[in-house]
GROMACS .gro file of C-alpha atoms in nm:
model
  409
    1UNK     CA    1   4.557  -6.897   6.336
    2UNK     CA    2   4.865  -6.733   6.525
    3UNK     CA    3   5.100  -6.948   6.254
    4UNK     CA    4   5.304  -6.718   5.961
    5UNK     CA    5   5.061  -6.855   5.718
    6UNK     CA    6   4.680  -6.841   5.815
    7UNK     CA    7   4.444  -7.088   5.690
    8UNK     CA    8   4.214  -6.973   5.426
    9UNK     CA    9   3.843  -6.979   5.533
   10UNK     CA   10   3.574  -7.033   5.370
   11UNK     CA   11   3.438  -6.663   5.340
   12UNK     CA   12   3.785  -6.561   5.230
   13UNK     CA   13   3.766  -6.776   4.920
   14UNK     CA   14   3.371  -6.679   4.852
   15UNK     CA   15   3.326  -6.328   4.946
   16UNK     CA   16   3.114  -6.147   5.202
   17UNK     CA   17   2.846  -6.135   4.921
   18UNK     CA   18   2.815  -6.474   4.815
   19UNK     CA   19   2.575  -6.574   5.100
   20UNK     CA   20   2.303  -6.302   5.049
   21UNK     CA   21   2.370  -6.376   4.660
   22UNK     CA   22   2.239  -6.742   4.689
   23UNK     CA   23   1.975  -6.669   4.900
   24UNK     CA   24   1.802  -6.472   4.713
   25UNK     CA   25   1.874  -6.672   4.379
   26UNK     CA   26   1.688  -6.958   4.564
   27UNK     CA   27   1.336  -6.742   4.597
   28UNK     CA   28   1.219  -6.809   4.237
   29UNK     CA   29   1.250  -7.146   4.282
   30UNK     CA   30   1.034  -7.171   4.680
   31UNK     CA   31   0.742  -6.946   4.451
   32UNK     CA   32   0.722  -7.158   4.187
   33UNK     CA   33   0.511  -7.451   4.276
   34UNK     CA   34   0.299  -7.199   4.503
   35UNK     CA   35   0.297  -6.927   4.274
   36UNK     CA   36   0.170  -7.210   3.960
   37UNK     CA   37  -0.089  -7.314   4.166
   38UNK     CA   38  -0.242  -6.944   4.312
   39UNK     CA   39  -0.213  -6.843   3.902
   40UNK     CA   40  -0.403  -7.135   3.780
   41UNK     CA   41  -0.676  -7.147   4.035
   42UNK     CA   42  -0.731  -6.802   3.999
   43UNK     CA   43  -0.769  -6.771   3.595
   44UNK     CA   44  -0.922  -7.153   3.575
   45UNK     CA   45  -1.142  -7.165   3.863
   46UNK     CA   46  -1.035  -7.498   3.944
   47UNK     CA   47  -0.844  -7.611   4.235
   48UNK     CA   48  -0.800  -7.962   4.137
   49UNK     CA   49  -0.601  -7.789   3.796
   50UNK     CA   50  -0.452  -7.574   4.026
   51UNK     CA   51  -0.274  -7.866   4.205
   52UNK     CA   52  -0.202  -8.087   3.854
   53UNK     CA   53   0.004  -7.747   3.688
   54UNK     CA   54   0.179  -7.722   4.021
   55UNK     CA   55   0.238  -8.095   4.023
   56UNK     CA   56   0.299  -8.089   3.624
   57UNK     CA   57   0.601  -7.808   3.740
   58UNK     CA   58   0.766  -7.959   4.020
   59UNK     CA   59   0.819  -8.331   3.776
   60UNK     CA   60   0.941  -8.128   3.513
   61UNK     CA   61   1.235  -8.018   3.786
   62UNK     CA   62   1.272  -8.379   3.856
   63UNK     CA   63   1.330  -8.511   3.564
   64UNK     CA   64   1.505  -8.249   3.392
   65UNK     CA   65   1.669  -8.075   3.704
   66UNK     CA   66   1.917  -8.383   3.785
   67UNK     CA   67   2.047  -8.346   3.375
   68UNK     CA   68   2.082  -7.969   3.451
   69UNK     CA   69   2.344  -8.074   3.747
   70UNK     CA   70   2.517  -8.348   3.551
   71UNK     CA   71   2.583  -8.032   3.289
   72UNK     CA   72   2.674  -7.825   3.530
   73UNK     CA   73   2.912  -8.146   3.641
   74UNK     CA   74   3.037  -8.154   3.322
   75UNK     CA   75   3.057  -7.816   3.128
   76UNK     CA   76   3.030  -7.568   3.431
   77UNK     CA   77   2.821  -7.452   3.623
   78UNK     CA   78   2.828  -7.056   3.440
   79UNK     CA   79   2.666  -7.176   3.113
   80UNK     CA   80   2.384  -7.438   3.272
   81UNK     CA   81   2.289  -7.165   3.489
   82UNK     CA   82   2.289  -6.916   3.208
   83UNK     CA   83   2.097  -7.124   2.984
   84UNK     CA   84   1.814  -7.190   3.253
   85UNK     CA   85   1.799  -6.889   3.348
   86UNK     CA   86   1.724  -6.723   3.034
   87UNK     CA   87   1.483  -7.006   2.915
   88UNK     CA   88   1.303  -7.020   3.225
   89UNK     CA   89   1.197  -6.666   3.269
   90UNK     CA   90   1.076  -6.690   2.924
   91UNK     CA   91   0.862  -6.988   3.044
   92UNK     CA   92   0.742  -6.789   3.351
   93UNK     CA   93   0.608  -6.518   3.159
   94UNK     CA   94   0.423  -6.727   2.831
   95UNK     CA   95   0.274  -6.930   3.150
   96UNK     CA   96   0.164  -6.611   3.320
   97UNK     CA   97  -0.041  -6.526   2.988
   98UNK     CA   98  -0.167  -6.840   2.887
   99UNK     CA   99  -0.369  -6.932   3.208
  100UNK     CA  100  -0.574  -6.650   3.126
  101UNK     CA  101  -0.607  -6.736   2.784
  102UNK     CA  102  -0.869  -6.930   2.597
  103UNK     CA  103  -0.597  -7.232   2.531
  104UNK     CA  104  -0.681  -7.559   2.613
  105UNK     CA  105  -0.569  -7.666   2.951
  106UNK     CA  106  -0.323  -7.919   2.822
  107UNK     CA  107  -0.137  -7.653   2.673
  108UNK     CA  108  -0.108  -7.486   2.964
  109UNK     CA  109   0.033  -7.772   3.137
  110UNK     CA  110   0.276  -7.816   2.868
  111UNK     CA  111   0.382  -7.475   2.951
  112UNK     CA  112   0.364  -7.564   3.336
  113UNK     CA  113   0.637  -7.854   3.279
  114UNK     CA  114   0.851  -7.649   3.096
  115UNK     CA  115   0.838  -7.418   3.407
  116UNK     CA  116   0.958  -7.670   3.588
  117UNK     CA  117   1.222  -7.837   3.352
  118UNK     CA  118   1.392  -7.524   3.312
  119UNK     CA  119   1.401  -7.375   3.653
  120UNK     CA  120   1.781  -7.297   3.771
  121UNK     CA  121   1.887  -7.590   4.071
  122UNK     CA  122   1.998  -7.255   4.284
  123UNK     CA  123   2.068  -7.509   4.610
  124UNK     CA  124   2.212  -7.786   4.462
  125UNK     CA  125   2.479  -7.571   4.264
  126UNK     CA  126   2.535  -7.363   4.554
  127UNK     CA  127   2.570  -7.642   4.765
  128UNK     CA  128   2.811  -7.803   4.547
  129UNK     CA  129   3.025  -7.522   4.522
  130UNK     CA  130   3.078  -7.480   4.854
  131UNK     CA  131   3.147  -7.865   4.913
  132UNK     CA  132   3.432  -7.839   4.627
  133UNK     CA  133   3.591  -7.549   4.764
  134UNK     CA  134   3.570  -7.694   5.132
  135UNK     CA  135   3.727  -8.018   4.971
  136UNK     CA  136   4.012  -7.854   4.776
  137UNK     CA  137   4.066  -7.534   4.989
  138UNK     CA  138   4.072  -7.593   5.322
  139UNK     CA  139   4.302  -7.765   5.544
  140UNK     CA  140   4.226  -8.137   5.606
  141UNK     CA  141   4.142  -8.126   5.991
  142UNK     CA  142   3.866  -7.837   5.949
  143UNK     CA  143   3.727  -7.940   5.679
  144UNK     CA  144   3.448  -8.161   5.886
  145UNK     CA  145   3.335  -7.913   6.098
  146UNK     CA  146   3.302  -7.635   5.803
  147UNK     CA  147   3.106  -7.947   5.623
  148UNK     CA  148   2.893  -7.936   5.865
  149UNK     CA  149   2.841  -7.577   5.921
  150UNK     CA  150   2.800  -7.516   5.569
  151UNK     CA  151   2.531  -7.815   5.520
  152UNK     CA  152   2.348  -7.666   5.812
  153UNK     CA  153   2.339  -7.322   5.686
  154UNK     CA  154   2.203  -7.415   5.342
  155UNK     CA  155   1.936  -7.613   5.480
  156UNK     CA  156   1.841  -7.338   5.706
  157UNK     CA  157   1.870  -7.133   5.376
  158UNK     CA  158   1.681  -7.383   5.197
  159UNK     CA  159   1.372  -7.370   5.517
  160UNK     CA  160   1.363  -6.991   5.507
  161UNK     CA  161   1.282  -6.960   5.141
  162UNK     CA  162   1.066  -7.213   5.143
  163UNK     CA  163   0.852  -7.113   5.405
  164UNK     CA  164   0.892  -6.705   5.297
  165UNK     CA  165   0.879  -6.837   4.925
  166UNK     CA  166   0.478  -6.935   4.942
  167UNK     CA  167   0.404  -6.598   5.163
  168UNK     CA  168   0.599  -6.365   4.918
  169UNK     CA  169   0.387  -6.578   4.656
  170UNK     CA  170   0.062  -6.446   4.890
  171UNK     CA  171   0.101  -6.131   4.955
  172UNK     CA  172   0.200  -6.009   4.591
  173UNK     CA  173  -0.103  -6.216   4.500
  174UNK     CA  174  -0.329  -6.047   4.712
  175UNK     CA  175  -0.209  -5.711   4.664
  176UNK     CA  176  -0.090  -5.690   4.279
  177UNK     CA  177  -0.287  -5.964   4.148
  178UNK     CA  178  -0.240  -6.373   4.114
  179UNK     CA  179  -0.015  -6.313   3.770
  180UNK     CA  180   0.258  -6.079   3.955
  181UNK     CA  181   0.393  -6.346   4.162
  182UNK     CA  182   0.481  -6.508   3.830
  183UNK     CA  183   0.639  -6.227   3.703
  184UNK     CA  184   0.762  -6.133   3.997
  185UNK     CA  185   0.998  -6.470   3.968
  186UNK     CA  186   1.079  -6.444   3.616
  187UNK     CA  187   1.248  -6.061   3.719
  188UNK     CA  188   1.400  -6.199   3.953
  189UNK     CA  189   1.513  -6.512   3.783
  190UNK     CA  190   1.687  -6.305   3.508
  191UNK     CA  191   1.851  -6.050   3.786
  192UNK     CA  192   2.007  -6.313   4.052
  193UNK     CA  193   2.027  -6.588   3.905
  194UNK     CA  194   2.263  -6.492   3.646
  195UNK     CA  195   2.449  -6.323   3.912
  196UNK     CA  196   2.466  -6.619   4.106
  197UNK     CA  197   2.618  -6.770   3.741
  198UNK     CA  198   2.860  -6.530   3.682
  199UNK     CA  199   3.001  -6.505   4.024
  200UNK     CA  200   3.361  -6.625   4.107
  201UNK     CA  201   3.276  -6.902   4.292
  202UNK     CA  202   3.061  -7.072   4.001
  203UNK     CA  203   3.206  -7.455   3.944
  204UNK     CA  204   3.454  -7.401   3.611
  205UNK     CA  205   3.401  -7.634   3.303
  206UNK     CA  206   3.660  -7.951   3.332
  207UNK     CA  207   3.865  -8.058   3.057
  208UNK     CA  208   3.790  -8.404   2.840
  209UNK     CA  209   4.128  -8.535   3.079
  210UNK     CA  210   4.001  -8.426   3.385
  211UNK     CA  211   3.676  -8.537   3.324
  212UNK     CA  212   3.782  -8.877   3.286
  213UNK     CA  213   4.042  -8.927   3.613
  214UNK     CA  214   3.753  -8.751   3.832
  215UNK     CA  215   3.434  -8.827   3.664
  216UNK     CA  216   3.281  -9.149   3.842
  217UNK     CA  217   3.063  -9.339   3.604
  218UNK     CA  218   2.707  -9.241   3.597
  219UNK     CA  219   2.611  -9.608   3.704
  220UNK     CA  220   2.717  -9.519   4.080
  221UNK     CA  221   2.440  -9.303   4.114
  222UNK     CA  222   2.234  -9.567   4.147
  223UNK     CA  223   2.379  -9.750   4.468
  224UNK     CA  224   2.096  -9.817   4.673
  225UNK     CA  225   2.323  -9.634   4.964
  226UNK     CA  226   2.264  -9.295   4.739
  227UNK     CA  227   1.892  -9.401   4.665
  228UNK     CA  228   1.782  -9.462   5.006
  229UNK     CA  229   1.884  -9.110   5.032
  230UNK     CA  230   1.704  -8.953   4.765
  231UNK     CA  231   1.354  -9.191   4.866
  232UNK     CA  232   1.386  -8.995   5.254
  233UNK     CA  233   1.425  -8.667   5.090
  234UNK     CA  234   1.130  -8.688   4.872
  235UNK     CA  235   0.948  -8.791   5.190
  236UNK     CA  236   1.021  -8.497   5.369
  237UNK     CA  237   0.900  -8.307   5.070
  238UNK     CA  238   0.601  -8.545   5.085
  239UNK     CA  239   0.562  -8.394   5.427
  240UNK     CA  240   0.587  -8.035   5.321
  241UNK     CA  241   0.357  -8.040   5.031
  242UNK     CA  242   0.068  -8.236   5.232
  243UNK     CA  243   0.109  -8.024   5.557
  244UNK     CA  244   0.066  -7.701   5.344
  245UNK     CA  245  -0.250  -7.874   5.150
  246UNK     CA  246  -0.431  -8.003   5.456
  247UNK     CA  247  -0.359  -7.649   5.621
  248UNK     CA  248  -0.493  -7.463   5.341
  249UNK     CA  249  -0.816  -7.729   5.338
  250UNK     CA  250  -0.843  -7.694   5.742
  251UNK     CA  251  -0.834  -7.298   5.729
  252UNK     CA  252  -1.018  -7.288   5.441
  253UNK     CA  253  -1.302  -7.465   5.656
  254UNK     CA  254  -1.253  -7.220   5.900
  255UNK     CA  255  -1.323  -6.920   5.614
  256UNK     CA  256  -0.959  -6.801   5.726
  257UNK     CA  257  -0.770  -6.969   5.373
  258UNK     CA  258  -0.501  -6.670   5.390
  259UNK     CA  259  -0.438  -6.778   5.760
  260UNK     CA  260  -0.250  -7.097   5.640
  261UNK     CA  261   0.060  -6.956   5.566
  262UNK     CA  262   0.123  -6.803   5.887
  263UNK     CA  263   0.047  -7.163   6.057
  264UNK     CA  264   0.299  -7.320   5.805
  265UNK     CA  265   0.595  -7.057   5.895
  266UNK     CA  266   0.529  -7.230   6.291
  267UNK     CA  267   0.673  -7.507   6.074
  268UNK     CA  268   0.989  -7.339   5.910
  269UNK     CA  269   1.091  -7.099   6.150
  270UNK     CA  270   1.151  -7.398   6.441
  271UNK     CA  271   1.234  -7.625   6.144
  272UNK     CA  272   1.538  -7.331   6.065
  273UNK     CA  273   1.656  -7.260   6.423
  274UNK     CA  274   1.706  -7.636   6.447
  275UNK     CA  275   1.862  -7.725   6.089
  276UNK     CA  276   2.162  -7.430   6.241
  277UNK     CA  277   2.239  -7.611   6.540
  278UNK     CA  278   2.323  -7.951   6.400
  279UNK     CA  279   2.712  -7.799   6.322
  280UNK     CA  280   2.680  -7.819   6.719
  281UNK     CA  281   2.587  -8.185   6.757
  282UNK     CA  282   2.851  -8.448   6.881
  283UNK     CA  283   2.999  -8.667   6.600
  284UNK     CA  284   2.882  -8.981   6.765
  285UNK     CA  285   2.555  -8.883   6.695
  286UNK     CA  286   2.594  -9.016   6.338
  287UNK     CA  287   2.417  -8.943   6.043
  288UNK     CA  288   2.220  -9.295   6.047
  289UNK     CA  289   2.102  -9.246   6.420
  290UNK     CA  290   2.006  -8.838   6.364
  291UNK     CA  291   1.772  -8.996   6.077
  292UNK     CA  292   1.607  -9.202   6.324
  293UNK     CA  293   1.568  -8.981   6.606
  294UNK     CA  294   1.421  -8.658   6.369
  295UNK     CA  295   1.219  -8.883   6.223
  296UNK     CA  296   1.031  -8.998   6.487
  297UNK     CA  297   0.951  -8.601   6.594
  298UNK     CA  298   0.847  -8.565   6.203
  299UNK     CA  299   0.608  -8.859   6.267
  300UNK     CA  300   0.459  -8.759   6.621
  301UNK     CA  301   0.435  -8.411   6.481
  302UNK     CA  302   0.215  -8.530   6.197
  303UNK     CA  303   0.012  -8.762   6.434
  304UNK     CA  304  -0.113  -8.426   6.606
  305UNK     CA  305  -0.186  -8.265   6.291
  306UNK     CA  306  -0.377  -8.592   6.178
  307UNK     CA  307  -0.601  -8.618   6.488
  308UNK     CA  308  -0.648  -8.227   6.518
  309UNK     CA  309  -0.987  -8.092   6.570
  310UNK     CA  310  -0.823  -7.710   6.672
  311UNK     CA  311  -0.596  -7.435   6.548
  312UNK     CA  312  -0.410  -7.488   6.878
  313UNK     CA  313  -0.381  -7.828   6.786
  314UNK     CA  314  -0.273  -7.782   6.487
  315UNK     CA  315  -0.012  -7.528   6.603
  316UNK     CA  316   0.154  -7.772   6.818
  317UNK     CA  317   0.156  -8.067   6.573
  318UNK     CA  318   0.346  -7.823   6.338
  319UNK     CA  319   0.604  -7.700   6.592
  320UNK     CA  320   0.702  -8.059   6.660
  321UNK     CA  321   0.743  -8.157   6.332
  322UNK     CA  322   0.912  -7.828   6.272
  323UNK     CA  323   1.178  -7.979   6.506
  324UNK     CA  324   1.247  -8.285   6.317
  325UNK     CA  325   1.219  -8.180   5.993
  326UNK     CA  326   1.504  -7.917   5.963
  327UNK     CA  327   1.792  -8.165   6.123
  328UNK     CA  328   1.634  -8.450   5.933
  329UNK     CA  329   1.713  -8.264   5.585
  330UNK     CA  330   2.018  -8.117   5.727
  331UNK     CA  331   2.110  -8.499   5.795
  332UNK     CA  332   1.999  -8.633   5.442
  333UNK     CA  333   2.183  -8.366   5.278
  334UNK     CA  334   2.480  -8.518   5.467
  335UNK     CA  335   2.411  -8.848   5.376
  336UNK     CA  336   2.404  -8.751   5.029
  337UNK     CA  337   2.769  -8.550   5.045
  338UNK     CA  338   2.914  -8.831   5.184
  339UNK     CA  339   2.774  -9.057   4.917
  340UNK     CA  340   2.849  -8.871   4.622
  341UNK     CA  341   3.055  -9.071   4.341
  342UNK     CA  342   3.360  -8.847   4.221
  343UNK     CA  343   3.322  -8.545   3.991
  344UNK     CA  344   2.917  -8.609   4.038
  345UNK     CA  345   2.855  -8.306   4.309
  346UNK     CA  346   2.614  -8.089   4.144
  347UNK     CA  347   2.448  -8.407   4.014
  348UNK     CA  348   2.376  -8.545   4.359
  349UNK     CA  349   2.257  -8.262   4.450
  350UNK     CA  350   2.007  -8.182   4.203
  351UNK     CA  351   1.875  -8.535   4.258
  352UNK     CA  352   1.842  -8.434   4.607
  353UNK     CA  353   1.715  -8.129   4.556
  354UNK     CA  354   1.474  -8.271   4.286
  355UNK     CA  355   1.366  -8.542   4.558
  356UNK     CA  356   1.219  -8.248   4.735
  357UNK     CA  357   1.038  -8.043   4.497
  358UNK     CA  358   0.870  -8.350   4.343
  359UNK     CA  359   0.773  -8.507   4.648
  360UNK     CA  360   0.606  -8.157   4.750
  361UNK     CA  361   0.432  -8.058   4.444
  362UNK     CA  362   0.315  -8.453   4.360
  363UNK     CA  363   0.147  -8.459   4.757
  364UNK     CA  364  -0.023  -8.093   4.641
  365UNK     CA  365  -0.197  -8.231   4.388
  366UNK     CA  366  -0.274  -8.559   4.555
  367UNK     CA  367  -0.365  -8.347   4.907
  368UNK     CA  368  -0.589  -8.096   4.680
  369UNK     CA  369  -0.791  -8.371   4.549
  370UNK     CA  370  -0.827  -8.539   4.828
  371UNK     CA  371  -0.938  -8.217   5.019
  372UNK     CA  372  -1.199  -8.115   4.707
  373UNK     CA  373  -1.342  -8.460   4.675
  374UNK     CA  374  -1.304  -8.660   5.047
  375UNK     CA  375  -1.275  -8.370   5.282
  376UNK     CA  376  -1.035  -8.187   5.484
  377UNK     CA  377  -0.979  -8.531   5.798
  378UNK     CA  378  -0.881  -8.760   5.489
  379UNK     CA  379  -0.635  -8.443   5.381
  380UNK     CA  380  -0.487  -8.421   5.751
  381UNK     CA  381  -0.410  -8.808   5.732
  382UNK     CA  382  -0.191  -8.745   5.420
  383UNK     CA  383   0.121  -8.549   5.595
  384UNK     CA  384   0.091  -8.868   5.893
  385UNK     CA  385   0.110  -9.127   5.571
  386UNK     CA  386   0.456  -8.920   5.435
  387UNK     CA  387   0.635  -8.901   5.805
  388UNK     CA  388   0.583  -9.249   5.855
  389UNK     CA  389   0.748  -9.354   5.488
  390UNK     CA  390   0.990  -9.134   5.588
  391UNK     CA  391   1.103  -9.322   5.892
  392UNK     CA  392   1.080  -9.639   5.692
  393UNK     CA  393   1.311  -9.524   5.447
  394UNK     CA  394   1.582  -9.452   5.737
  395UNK     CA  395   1.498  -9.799   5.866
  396UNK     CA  396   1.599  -9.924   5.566
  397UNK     CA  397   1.926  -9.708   5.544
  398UNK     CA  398   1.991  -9.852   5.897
  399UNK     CA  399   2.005 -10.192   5.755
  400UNK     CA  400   2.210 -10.092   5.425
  401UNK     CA  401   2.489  -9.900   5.663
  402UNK     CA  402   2.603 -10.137   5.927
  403UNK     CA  403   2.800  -9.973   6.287
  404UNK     CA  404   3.195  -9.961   6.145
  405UNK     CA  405   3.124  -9.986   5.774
  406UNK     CA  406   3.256  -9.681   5.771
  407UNK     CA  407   2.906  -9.546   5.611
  408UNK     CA  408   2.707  -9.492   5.908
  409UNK     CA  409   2.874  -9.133   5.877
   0.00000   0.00000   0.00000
């Protein structure tokens, strides 16, 4: 840095504020599925309804939240943002209203999806914005390690909220009533993430020309080097959505329900600390070994949660997997980057990002039934069942990415 002409940095070229900015812009979205599900059990009485609208919300976000990226890909990220934004505080709010109404139920879930469909991708468009500006910005030789660093940090991000997300979602709940979370999100949907849309950084619309010389087709998306990807990532939110079920089920049994949160932060806060230090790790540890390796704490983790008959038990089944699971999404997240056709960032990410959400809500509603109808040892089986697909789905990246391929990054 002692040269004439410093390097810019990556703070430099996103402001100071940019990091608090996208955190909170990401809350709305860690609520939702938790916040759906507290709402509809609450004004249906029904648990197993509970888990369908949150289940109903987080496919909506799949299927629609990948075509929300590919916009953002295409005509900016500042007006797909916008747009969601707007409409999906307005779907926050009718949903908040018509749980308690006397509409049918289907309705509701038709309200539900479009909850999900709608709701801003805050992490995938933040991560893709920092990725372009690391790519186009910064000198060649530090752009790795800022990769890195900045993949590490959003997952960590990504951990935090998720774990605060469903507490937030608890406490307001508790206190204020099971609508205000709800409303809570559509405030502050409207406040930050249109902030987070207007800001400097946000991705700028590309012309019809540069479209074309840096848009790779949309068939590339589907190399089964990017899809292996996107199958481990939905595990891991496989493994977030059935942990959290099986939790609430097993504390529930213990007539401490309200305690289950706290148990899942054990989870997140390790799962955080970790996802930070993998900017540290050597670059021989590749990306295709670190899947491996986190995966089989995720699995060993979930083995202690399976077979648990105590809340110490269960405290120490979650701490291990809490150390797997944060590097292991740092690491997919990688993967993913590194796989990413030209000019399809924000797409890749949203698919990613998607992979999570649906795998958590879909294992909700699965866990929730299973919980309400089986009982709460065939629910503690269920997070076991999503490590171990997991670690098959790294196997089978293992295979597609053979040593010196120069994909094994």
């Amino acid at each position: 840095m002692h040269n004439s002409q410093p390097a810019p940095t990556l703070i430099e070229r996103t402001g100071v504020a940019y990091f608090p900015l996208a955190l909170v812009a990401r809350l709305p979205f860690a609520m939702m599925v938790v916040g759906v599900l507290t709402l509809v059990v609450s004004a249906r009485d029904s648990l197993q309804l509970g888990g369908i609208s949150s289940a109903v919300v987080g496919i909506g976000s799949a299927i629609v939240g990948p075509f929300i990226g590919a916009a953002a890909d295409r005509y900016g990220q500042r007006v797909a943002l916008l747009i969601a934004a707007v409409t999906h505080s307005a779907a926050l709010v009718a949903l908040a209203f018509i749980a308690y109404s006397s509409s049918p139920d289907w309705a509701m879930l038709a309200v539900a999806f479009t909850v999900g469909a709608t709701s801003p991708q805050t992490s995938p468009m933040s991560r893709s914005r920092l990725v372009l500006i690391i790519q186009n910005f910064l000198p060649p030789a530090r752009r790795p390690k800022v990769m890195s660093q900045v993949l590490a940090y959003e997952s960590a991000a990504d951990e935090v909220v998720f774990v605060f997300g469903p507490v937030i979602v608890g406490v307001l709940a508790t206190f204020f009533g099971p609508r205000t979370p709800i409303l809570a999100a559509a405030a502050l949907t409207i406040l930050f993430i249109i902030a987070f849309a207007m800001h400097h950084t946000s991705a700028p619309a590309k012309s019809v020309a540069e479209r074309a010389a840096t848009l790779a087709p949309a068939a590339e998306l589907a190399r089964p080097s990017l899809l292996v990807v996107v199958a481990g990532i939905a595990g891991v939110g496989l493994v977030f959505g059935s942990t959290l079920t099986a939790l609430t089920a097993f504390m529930q049994d213990l007539g401490k329900p309200e305690a289950a949160g706290l148990f899942y932060g054990i989870m997140g806060i390790g799962s955080a600390i970790l996802a930070i230090s993998v900017s540290f790790f050597s670059p021989k540890f590749t990306l295709r070994y670190r899947w491996l390796v986190f995966g089989v704490f995720v699995v060993a983790g979930e083995a202690l949660l399976a077979t648990a008959s105590s809340t110490g038990q269960i405290a120490l089944g979650l701490a291990i997997t809490g150390i797997g699971i944060g590097p292991l999404l740092v690491t997919l997240y990688g993967l993913g980057t590194a796989r990413s056709p030209e000019g399809r960032s924000a797409t890749v990410m949203t698919m990613l990002g998607s992979g999570v959400i649906l795998g958590q809500s879909l294992s909700s509603a699965v866990g929730g039934t299973i919980a309400e109808n089986v009982g709460v040892a065939a629910a503690l089986a269920l997070p076991f069942l999503a490590a171990a697909f997991t670690m098959l789905a790294g196997v089978v990246n293992w295979l597609l990415t053979p040593s010196g391929s120069g994909r094994d990054v």
